[in-house]
Coordinates of C-alpha atoms in Angstrom, one line a residue:
M9 CA -28.7 119.4 151.5
P10 CA -27.8 121.3 148.3
R11 CA -30.7 122.4 146.2
W12 CA -29.6 120.4 143.1
R13 CA -29.7 117.2 145.2
K14 CA -33.2 117.9 146.4
I15 CA -34.3 118.4 142.8
L16 CA -32.5 115.2 141.8
F17 CA -34.2 113.2 144.5
S18 CA -37.6 114.7 143.6
L19 CA -37.1 113.7 139.9
L20 CA -36.0 110.2 140.9
G21 CA -39.1 109.8 143.1
A22 CA -41.4 111.0 140.4
M23 CA -39.8 108.6 137.9
A24 CA -40.1 105.7 140.3
L25 CA -43.8 106.6 140.9
A26 CA -44.4 106.8 137.1
G27 CA -42.7 103.5 136.6
A28 CA -44.8 101.9 139.3
F29 CA -47.9 103.3 137.7
V30 CA -46.9 102.0 134.2
F31 CA -46.1 98.5 135.7
V32 CA -49.5 98.3 137.6
Y33 CA -51.4 99.6 134.5
S34 CA -49.7 97.0 132.3
L35 CA -50.7 94.2 134.7
L36 CA -54.3 95.4 134.8
T37 CA -54.6 95.8 131.0
K38 CA -52.6 92.7 130.0
P39 CA -54.8 90.2 128.2
D40 CA -56.1 87.3 130.3
T41 CA -54.6 84.3 128.5
C42 CA -55.9 80.8 128.6
A43 CA -52.8 79.4 126.9
D44 CA -50.2 80.5 124.4
G45 CA -52.0 82.2 121.6
V46 CA -55.3 82.0 123.3
E47 CA -57.0 84.9 125.0
R48 CA -59.9 84.8 127.5
I49 CA -62.8 87.0 126.3
D50 CA -66.1 87.1 128.2
G51 CA -65.5 83.6 129.5
E52 CA -64.4 82.1 126.1
C53 CA -60.9 81.0 125.2
V54 CA -60.4 82.5 121.8
G55 CA -57.4 82.1 119.6
V56 CA -55.0 79.6 117.9
N57 CA -52.9 76.9 119.5
G58 CA -51.1 73.8 118.2
E59 CA -49.4 72.7 121.4
G60 CA -52.1 70.4 122.8
Y61 CA -54.3 73.0 124.5
D62 CA -58.0 71.7 124.8
F63 CA -59.7 75.1 125.2
G64 CA -61.2 73.9 128.5
T65 CA -63.1 71.1 126.8
P66 CA -62.1 67.8 128.4
E67 CA -63.7 65.7 125.6
I68 CA -61.0 66.9 123.2
T69 CA -58.0 66.8 125.6
D70 CA -56.6 63.5 124.3
V71 CA -57.0 64.3 120.6
A72 CA -55.5 67.8 121.0
R73 CA -52.5 66.2 122.6
A74 CA -52.3 63.7 119.7
I75 CA -52.2 66.5 117.2
A76 CA -49.5 68.3 119.2
R77 CA -47.5 65.1 119.3
E78 CA -47.7 64.8 115.5
N79 CA -46.7 68.4 115.1
R80 CA -43.5 67.8 117.2
R81 CA -42.8 64.6 115.1
I82 CA -42.6 66.6 111.8
E83 CA -41.2 69.9 113.1
K84 CA -37.6 69.2 111.8
Q85 CA -39.0 68.5 108.3
P86 CA -40.3 71.0 105.7
Y87 CA -43.8 71.8 106.8
V88 CA -46.6 74.2 106.4
T89 CA -49.4 75.1 108.8
V90 CA -53.1 74.2 108.4
A91 CA -55.6 75.7 110.8
M92 CA -58.7 73.8 111.9
M93 CA -61.3 76.6 112.6
L94 CA -64.5 75.7 114.5
P95 CA -66.0 76.5 117.9
L96 CA -64.3 74.4 120.6
Q97 CA -66.3 75.2 123.7
S98 CA -69.9 74.5 124.6
D99 CA -72.1 73.8 127.7
R100 CA -73.9 71.0 125.7
E101 CA -72.4 67.5 126.1
A102 CA -73.6 66.4 122.7
L103 CA -71.8 69.4 121.0
R104 CA -68.6 68.6 122.8
R105 CA -68.7 65.0 121.6
Q106 CA -69.2 66.4 118.1
M107 CA -66.1 68.5 118.5
R108 CA -64.2 65.4 119.5
S109 CA -65.4 63.6 116.3
D110 CA -64.3 66.5 114.2
L111 CA -60.8 66.7 115.7
Q112 CA -60.4 62.9 115.5
G113 CA -61.0 63.2 111.8
A114 CA -58.5 66.1 111.6
Y115 CA -55.8 64.2 113.4
L116 CA -56.3 61.0 111.4
G117 CA -56.3 63.0 108.2
Q118 CA -53.1 64.9 109.2
R119 CA -51.5 61.6 110.1
Q120 CA -52.4 60.1 106.8
A121 CA -51.4 63.1 104.8
N122 CA -48.0 63.3 106.5
A123 CA -47.4 59.6 105.9
G124 CA -48.6 59.7 102.3
E125 CA -46.7 60.2 99.0
G126 CA -43.4 60.4 101.0
E127 CA -42.8 64.0 100.0
P128 CA -42.8 67.4 101.8
P129 CA -44.3 69.5 102.9
K130 CA -45.7 67.9 106.0
I131 CA -48.8 69.4 107.8
R132 CA -48.5 71.1 111.1
L133 CA -52.1 71.3 112.4
V134 CA -53.3 74.1 114.8
L135 CA -56.7 74.5 116.4
A136 CA -58.4 77.9 116.0
N137 CA -61.4 78.6 118.2
P138 CA -63.5 81.6 117.0
G139 CA -66.0 81.4 119.9
Q140 CA -69.6 80.4 119.9
D141 CA -71.3 80.8 116.5
Y142 CA -68.0 82.2 115.2
R143 CA -68.7 85.5 117.0
R144 CA -65.0 86.2 117.6
Q145 CA -63.9 85.1 114.2
S146 CA -62.4 88.5 113.3
K147 CA -59.8 88.3 116.1
V148 CA -58.9 84.7 115.0
V149 CA -58.6 85.7 111.4
D150 CA -56.2 88.5 112.4
T151 CA -54.0 85.9 113.9
L152 CA -54.3 83.6 110.9
L153 CA -53.3 86.4 108.5
R154 CA -50.1 87.0 110.6
M155 CA -49.4 83.3 110.5
A156 CA -49.8 83.3 106.7
A157 CA -47.2 86.0 106.4
S158 CA -44.8 84.5 108.9
P159 CA -41.8 82.6 107.5
E160 CA -41.9 80.3 110.6
D161 CA -45.6 79.4 110.6
R162 CA -46.2 79.3 106.8
L163 CA -50.0 79.0 107.1
R164 CA -51.2 77.6 103.8
A165 CA -54.8 76.6 104.4
V166 CA -57.7 76.9 106.8
T167 CA -60.3 74.1 107.1
G168 CA -63.1 73.2 109.5
F169 CA -66.1 75.6 109.3
N170 CA -69.1 73.6 110.5
L171 CA -71.9 76.2 110.5
S172 CA -73.4 78.2 107.6
L173 CA -73.7 81.5 109.4
D174 CA -73.1 85.2 108.5
T175 CA -70.0 85.2 110.8
T176 CA -68.7 82.1 109.1
E177 CA -69.2 83.7 105.7
A178 CA -67.3 86.8 106.9
A179 CA -64.4 84.7 108.0
V180 CA -64.2 82.8 104.7
A181 CA -64.5 86.0 102.7
R182 CA -61.7 87.8 104.6
L183 CA -59.4 84.8 104.5
T184 CA -59.9 84.2 100.7
E185 CA -59.6 88.0 100.0
N186 CA -56.1 87.7 101.5
K187 CA -55.3 84.7 99.3
I188 CA -55.4 82.1 102.1
P189 CA -56.9 78.9 100.7
V190 CA -60.0 77.6 102.5
L191 CA -61.4 74.1 102.4
A192 CA -64.9 74.0 104.0
A193 CA -65.3 70.4 105.1
R194 CA -68.7 70.7 106.7
I195 CA -70.6 73.7 105.3
S196 CA -73.7 72.8 103.4
G197 CA -75.3 76.2 103.0
D198 CA -75.4 77.4 99.3
R199 CA -74.4 80.9 100.1
I200 CA -70.8 80.2 101.1
A201 CA -69.9 78.8 97.7
N202 CA -68.6 79.8 94.3
E203 CA -71.1 79.4 91.5
D204 CA -70.3 77.0 88.6
R205 CA -71.8 77.9 85.2
P206 CA -72.8 75.8 82.2
D207 CA -70.0 77.2 80.1
G208 CA -67.4 75.7 82.4
M209 CA -66.5 79.1 84.0
A210 CA -67.4 80.1 87.5
K211 CA -68.7 83.1 89.3
V212 CA -66.1 83.4 92.1
R213 CA -67.1 85.2 95.2
F214 CA -64.5 83.4 97.3
P215 CA -61.2 83.0 95.4
G216 CA -59.4 80.0 96.8
L217 CA -62.5 78.3 98.4
A218 CA -63.1 74.6 98.0
R219 CA -66.0 72.5 99.4
I220 CA -66.2 68.8 99.7
L221 CA -69.8 68.6 101.1
P222 CA -72.7 68.9 98.7
T223 CA -74.6 72.1 98.9
N224 CA -78.1 71.9 100.3
H225 CA -79.4 72.2 96.8
D226 CA -77.4 69.2 95.7
A227 CA -78.4 67.3 98.8
A228 CA -82.1 67.9 98.1
Q229 CA -81.6 66.8 94.5
A230 CA -79.8 63.6 95.8
L231 CA -82.8 62.9 98.1
A232 CA -85.2 63.3 95.1
D233 CA -82.9 61.0 93.1
F234 CA -82.9 58.4 95.8
N235 CA -86.7 58.4 96.3
G236 CA -87.3 58.6 92.6
E237 CA -90.8 57.4 91.6
R238 CA -90.9 55.0 94.6
G239 CA -94.2 55.7 96.2
R240 CA -94.0 59.5 95.4
Q241 CA -97.1 59.4 93.3
N242 CA -99.2 59.2 96.6
L243 CA -97.1 61.3 98.9
R244 CA -98.5 64.5 100.4
T245 CA -95.7 66.8 101.5
V246 CA -95.4 70.0 103.5
L247 CA -92.4 72.2 104.2
V248 CA -91.7 73.3 107.7
F249 CA -88.9 75.9 108.0
D250 CA -87.2 78.2 110.5
K251 CA -87.6 81.9 109.8
R252 CA -84.5 82.8 111.8
P253 CA -81.8 84.2 109.5
D254 CA -79.4 81.3 109.0
G255 CA -77.7 80.3 105.8
Y256 CA -78.2 76.6 106.3
N257 CA -81.9 76.9 107.0
E258 CA -82.6 79.4 104.2
S259 CA -80.8 77.4 101.5
L260 CA -82.3 74.1 102.6
A261 CA -85.9 75.6 102.6
K262 CA -85.3 76.9 99.1
A263 CA -83.9 73.6 97.9
F264 CA -86.8 71.6 99.3
S265 CA -89.3 74.0 97.8
R266 CA -87.9 73.4 94.4
I267 CA -88.3 69.6 94.4
E268 CA -90.9 68.7 91.8
E269 CA -93.6 66.7 93.5
K270 CA -95.6 64.1 91.5
G271 CA -98.2 63.4 94.2
P272 CA -101.3 65.4 95.2
A273 CA -100.9 68.9 96.5
G274 CA -100.1 69.1 100.2
P275 CA -100.7 72.0 102.6
A276 CA -98.9 75.4 102.3
A277 CA -95.5 75.7 103.9
M278 CA -95.4 76.3 107.7
S279 CA -92.8 78.4 109.5
F280 CA -91.5 78.6 113.1
E281 CA -88.8 80.9 114.6
S282 CA -86.0 79.7 116.9
P283 CA -83.9 82.0 119.0
S284 CA -80.6 80.5 117.9
I285 CA -78.9 77.3 116.7
D286 CA -78.6 75.8 120.2
E287 CA -81.6 77.3 122.1
A288 CA -85.1 75.9 122.1
G289 CA -86.9 79.0 123.1
S290 CA -90.7 78.6 122.5
T291 CA -90.2 76.2 119.6
G292 CA -92.0 73.4 121.5
N293 CA -95.2 75.5 121.7
Q294 CA -94.9 76.5 118.1
F295 CA -94.4 72.9 117.1
T296 CA -97.5 71.8 119.0
Q297 CA -99.6 74.1 116.8
T298 CA -97.7 73.0 113.6
A299 CA -98.2 69.3 114.4
N300 CA -102.0 69.9 114.9
N301 CA -102.2 71.7 111.5
I302 CA -100.3 68.9 109.8
C303 CA -102.6 66.3 111.4
D304 CA -105.6 68.2 110.1
S305 CA -104.1 68.0 106.6
R306 CA -103.4 64.7 104.9
A307 CA -99.7 65.3 104.7
D308 CA -97.5 62.4 105.6
T309 CA -94.0 63.6 104.6
I310 CA -92.5 66.7 106.0
Y311 CA -89.5 68.6 104.6
F312 CA -87.8 70.1 107.6
A313 CA -85.5 73.1 107.1
G314 CA -84.0 73.7 110.6
R315 CA -81.2 72.8 112.9
T316 CA -80.8 69.5 114.8
L317 CA -81.9 70.7 118.2
H318 CA -85.2 71.9 116.7
L319 CA -85.6 68.9 114.5
R320 CA -85.6 66.7 117.6
I321 CA -88.2 68.8 119.4
F322 CA -90.4 68.8 116.2
A323 CA -90.2 65.0 115.8
L324 CA -91.2 64.4 119.4
K325 CA -94.1 66.8 119.1
L326 CA -95.3 65.2 115.9
A327 CA -95.3 61.8 117.6
E328 CA -97.3 63.2 120.5
V329 CA -100.2 64.3 118.4
G330 CA -102.6 61.4 118.0
C331 CA -103.6 61.4 114.3
E332 CA -105.4 58.4 113.0
D333 CA -102.4 56.2 113.5
R334 CA -100.6 58.0 110.7
H335 CA -96.9 57.4 110.2
Y336 CA -94.8 60.4 109.3
T337 CA -91.5 60.7 107.5
I338 CA -89.4 63.8 108.2
I339 CA -86.8 64.6 105.5
S340 CA -84.0 67.0 106.4
G341 CA -80.4 68.0 105.6
S342 CA -76.9 67.2 106.6
D343 CA -77.2 68.9 110.1
A344 CA -79.5 66.0 111.0
A345 CA -76.4 63.7 111.1
S346 CA -76.0 64.9 114.7
L347 CA -79.6 64.0 115.8
R348 CA -78.8 60.6 117.1
Q349 CA -76.4 61.9 119.7
D350 CA -79.1 64.1 121.2
M351 CA -81.7 61.3 121.5
T352 CA -82.3 59.6 124.8
E353 CA -83.9 56.2 125.3
K354 CA -87.0 58.0 126.5
D355 CA -87.1 60.0 123.3
W356 CA -86.9 56.9 121.2
A357 CA -89.9 55.4 123.1
R358 CA -91.9 58.6 122.4
L359 CA -91.5 58.1 118.7
R360 CA -93.2 54.7 118.9
G361 CA -96.9 53.9 119.1
D362 CA -98.5 51.6 121.7
D363 CA -98.1 48.8 119.3
G364 CA -94.3 49.3 119.1
R365 CA -94.4 50.6 115.5
A366 CA -92.7 53.8 114.5
K367 CA -94.9 56.9 114.5
V368 CA -92.1 59.1 113.1
T369 CA -89.1 58.2 110.9
V370 CA -86.4 60.8 110.1
Q371 CA -84.6 60.6 106.7
Y372 CA -81.7 62.8 105.8
A373 CA -79.0 63.2 103.3
A374 CA -75.8 62.5 105.3
P375 CA -72.4 63.5 104.0
A376 CA -71.2 59.9 104.5
H377 CA -72.0 56.6 106.2
P378 CA -69.5 53.8 106.9
D379 CA -71.9 51.1 105.6
A380 CA -72.5 52.8 102.3
W381 CA -69.7 51.3 100.1
T382 CA -70.0 47.6 101.2
T383 CA -73.8 47.8 101.0
E384 CA -73.9 49.4 97.6
L385 CA -71.2 47.1 96.2
T386 CA -73.1 44.0 97.4
A387 CA -76.3 45.3 95.6
W388 CA -74.3 46.3 92.5
T389 CA -72.6 42.9 92.3
K390 CA -76.0 41.0 92.7
K391 CA -77.6 43.0 89.9
Y392 CA -74.5 42.6 87.6
T393 CA -74.5 38.8 88.2
A394 CA -78.2 38.5 87.4
T395 CA -77.7 40.5 84.2
H396 CA -74.5 39.0 82.9
G397 CA -74.8 35.4 84.2
R398 CA -71.4 35.7 86.0
E399 CA -69.8 37.5 88.9
P400 CA -68.0 40.7 88.1
T401 CA -64.2 40.9 87.9
D402 CA -62.3 43.6 89.8
Q403 CA -62.1 45.5 86.6
D404 CA -65.8 45.4 86.2
L405 CA -66.5 47.0 89.6
P406 CA -67.3 50.8 89.5
Q407 CA -64.6 53.2 90.8
Y408 CA -67.2 55.4 92.5
L409 CA -67.8 52.5 94.9
T410 CA -64.5 50.7 95.1
E411 CA -62.2 53.6 95.6
P412 CA -64.2 55.2 98.5
K413 CA -64.3 51.7 100.1
A414 CA -60.5 51.4 99.9
A415 CA -60.2 54.9 101.4
L416 CA -62.5 53.8 104.3
D417 CA -60.4 50.7 104.8
T418 CA -57.3 52.9 105.1
L419 CA -59.0 55.1 107.6
R420 CA -59.9 52.1 109.7
Q421 CA -56.3 51.0 109.5
Q422 CA -55.2 54.4 110.8
I423 CA -57.6 54.1 113.7
A424 CA -56.2 50.6 114.5
A425 CA -52.6 51.9 114.3
T426 CA -53.3 54.6 116.8
R427 CA -54.6 52.0 119.2
R428 CA -51.5 49.8 118.7
E429 CA -49.3 52.8 119.4
G430 CA -51.1 53.7 122.5
I431 CA -52.3 57.0 121.2
E432 CA -55.5 58.1 123.0
L433 CA -58.1 60.0 121.1
G434 CA -60.7 60.4 123.9
S435 CA -62.8 57.6 122.5
T436 CA -62.7 55.1 119.6
P437 CA -63.8 57.2 116.6
N438 CA -67.5 56.6 115.8
L439 CA -67.9 56.9 112.0
D440 CA -71.7 56.6 112.0
D441 CA -72.3 60.4 112.2
S442 CA -70.0 61.1 109.2
R443 CA -68.0 63.9 111.1
T444 CA -64.8 62.0 111.5
M445 CA -65.0 60.7 107.9
L446 CA -65.7 64.1 106.3
V447 CA -63.1 66.1 108.3
H448 CA -60.5 63.4 107.6
D449 CA -61.3 63.7 103.8
G450 CA -60.8 67.5 104.1
L451 CA -57.3 67.0 105.5
I452 CA -56.2 64.5 102.9
T453 CA -57.6 66.8 100.2
I454 CA -55.4 69.6 101.5
G455 CA -52.5 67.2 101.7
K456 CA -53.0 66.2 98.0
A457 CA -53.2 69.9 97.0
L458 CA -50.0 70.7 98.9
H459 CA -48.1 67.8 97.4
Q460 CA -49.2 68.6 93.9
A461 CA -48.1 72.3 94.4
Q462 CA -44.8 71.2 95.9
K463 CA -43.9 69.3 92.7
N464 CA -43.8 72.6 90.9
D465 CA -40.9 73.8 93.1
P466 CA -39.3 71.0 95.2
E467 CA -36.8 73.4 96.8
S468 CA -39.4 75.5 98.7
V469 CA -42.8 75.1 100.3
P470 CA -45.8 76.1 98.2
T471 CA -47.0 79.7 98.4
R472 CA -50.6 80.4 99.4
E473 CA -51.5 81.2 95.8
D474 CA -49.9 77.9 94.5
A475 CA -51.9 75.9 97.1
G476 CA -55.2 77.6 96.2
R477 CA -54.7 77.1 92.5
Q478 CA -54.7 73.3 93.0
W479 CA -58.3 73.0 94.0
S480 CA -59.8 73.0 90.5
L481 CA -57.1 70.6 89.3
L482 CA -58.1 67.8 91.8
Q483 CA -60.2 65.9 89.3
S484 CA -59.8 63.1 86.8
R485 CA -56.5 61.3 87.5
H486 CA -55.9 63.7 90.4
R487 CA -59.2 62.9 92.0
V488 CA -59.2 62.5 95.8
Q489 CA -60.3 59.1 97.0
G490 CA -62.3 60.1 100.1
T491 CA -64.0 57.9 102.6
S492 CA -67.2 60.0 101.8
G493 CA -66.9 59.4 98.1
L494 CA -64.7 60.6 95.2
I495 CA -63.8 64.2 95.5
C496 CA -63.4 65.9 92.1
L497 CA -63.5 69.7 92.3
T498 CA -65.0 72.0 89.7
T499 CA -63.6 75.3 88.4
G500 CA -65.6 76.9 91.3
G501 CA -64.0 74.5 93.8
N502 CA -67.2 72.5 94.4
A503 CA -67.4 68.8 94.7
Y504 CA -68.9 67.4 91.4
D505 CA -71.9 65.0 91.8
K506 CA -70.7 64.1 95.4
P507 CA -73.1 61.3 96.6
A508 CA -75.3 61.7 99.6
A509 CA -75.7 58.8 102.0
I510 CA -79.4 58.5 102.6
V511 CA -79.8 57.6 106.2
E512 CA -82.9 56.9 108.3
L513 CA -83.3 57.2 112.0
D514 CA -85.8 54.4 112.9
P515 CA -87.0 54.1 116.5
G516 CA -87.5 50.4 116.1
R517 CA -89.7 48.5 118.6
K518 CA -87.6 48.9 121.8
G519 CA -84.5 50.5 123.2
P520 CA -82.3 53.1 121.3
G521 CA -83.3 53.6 117.7
A522 CA -81.2 52.4 114.8
L523 CA -79.3 54.6 112.3
K524 CA -79.6 52.8 109.0
F525 CA -78.0 53.4 105.7
V526 CA -80.7 53.0 103.1
G527 CA -79.0 54.0 99.8
L528 CA -77.0 56.6 97.8
G529 CA -78.5 59.6 96.1
W530 CA -76.7 61.5 93.3
P531 CA -77.3 65.2 92.7
T532 CA -77.1 64.8 88.9
G533 CA -79.4 61.7 89.0
K534 CA -76.6 59.3 88.1
P535 CA -73.2 58.2 89.5
Q536 CA -70.0 60.0 88.8
P537 CA -68.4 59.2 85.4
K538 CA -65.3 56.9 85.1
N539 CA -62.2 58.5 86.5
C540 CA -64.4 61.4 87.7
V541 CA -63.9 63.4 84.6
I542 CA -66.2 66.4 84.9
P543 CA -68.2 66.7 81.8
S544 CA -68.6 70.0 79.9
G545 CA -71.8 72.0 80.6
T546 CA -71.6 71.3 84.3
S547 CA -73.4 73.9 86.4

């Protein structure tokens, strides 16, 4: 064989070997995908998908498919993309049910926004899973930034955000730094917010951020407004707070500590330390000691600044400590809206005394409650009739009650329509825990902002900047009629004087306890003004 042919065969063999090596290497290093746009990292499916993928969480399978169906329905029309960013995998059944409630609200809000006003752009909704506690948020934000720049995706807003964590704050900061509007539907921590000032200006840390949930400070003020002077002259209070770094816990503890008490001095604040949001660790042992210390004091009202898992353990421990048949009231923040889902019938029984009366009642400032508007309107009408000697006309009724009631009626009609159309959502949406209502309100707020921005240039979809500029304009005649209350946004993008639904978890005398709406609390001490015109000097 000629020498040149031997050389050629050798080169071809070497090239074939190198090619095989590259092929095998690419297979070994190729990302392990869970679905299109979703990568498996340390057992979690992290990424963005709007095609019906459920991230391995069967509780959200049906609603994820419903969202994908709506996406396909509007794909031939002018649309923009909105991302729903929150952890979508968990080993805890209660958390998976909460995810389903959140996504049911997102779907119903998307559906309503796409049907409303009859104008483009429509909303294409995608699910963005940043991993447990938002630990993989950086990778997801990378994808969202690419989608914002893409002429096909046209990402124009990100919503969701259900935990006030450092990782959540990092995600919000990076998105807003890149001019992607963010609407935080369920963050209550004070730190992830822009600061409104008395001169009407704002200290903007997160340009393009809007929030529709009262901060923990506002929720604490709403609780104080609701309780007013009613029995507070004789209350003895104590603050119990989680020392673990957590934006929600920290701001709630600070807010509770600033409430001006009129009763006798209670004991000094007591702390505990949990390992994480969804781990109990040694908190049970810590709470035994705390409960004994509270028993030895004369405190009967406990401000609890901690997460739902630890609130449940604390309430049960407090009930176990025999203490002169004393009844305790635990007051907490919006995270407590999930408490009922974690309670078993045995837990409820433990909160009762031998006589069947409650040992412990939990009161919290919920973002919303489905009984709020009818109950408050009934009470308002009764008072008006007694004062004026006649029943009020429709024009007499206050907007801050009638418009949210109308919005809630519309949401219920949306739920009924999905049933008629045979659209499965995994379960009938349960509005009691406020999740579905609040996330729904977030989507219709985004829809309103997009439609308002679209009017400025009907020939093209709004830019990111145009959409973000709309937040502070959503007030007065452009207020959003939310199921959770009127949404009127300040210069800083905060919901002005958003009411808190004061809710009590009462164990009752037998069986599962009752979740009862007991009244509205207003952060400013009075209801929102007519047409939700934000007054000057608001801070």
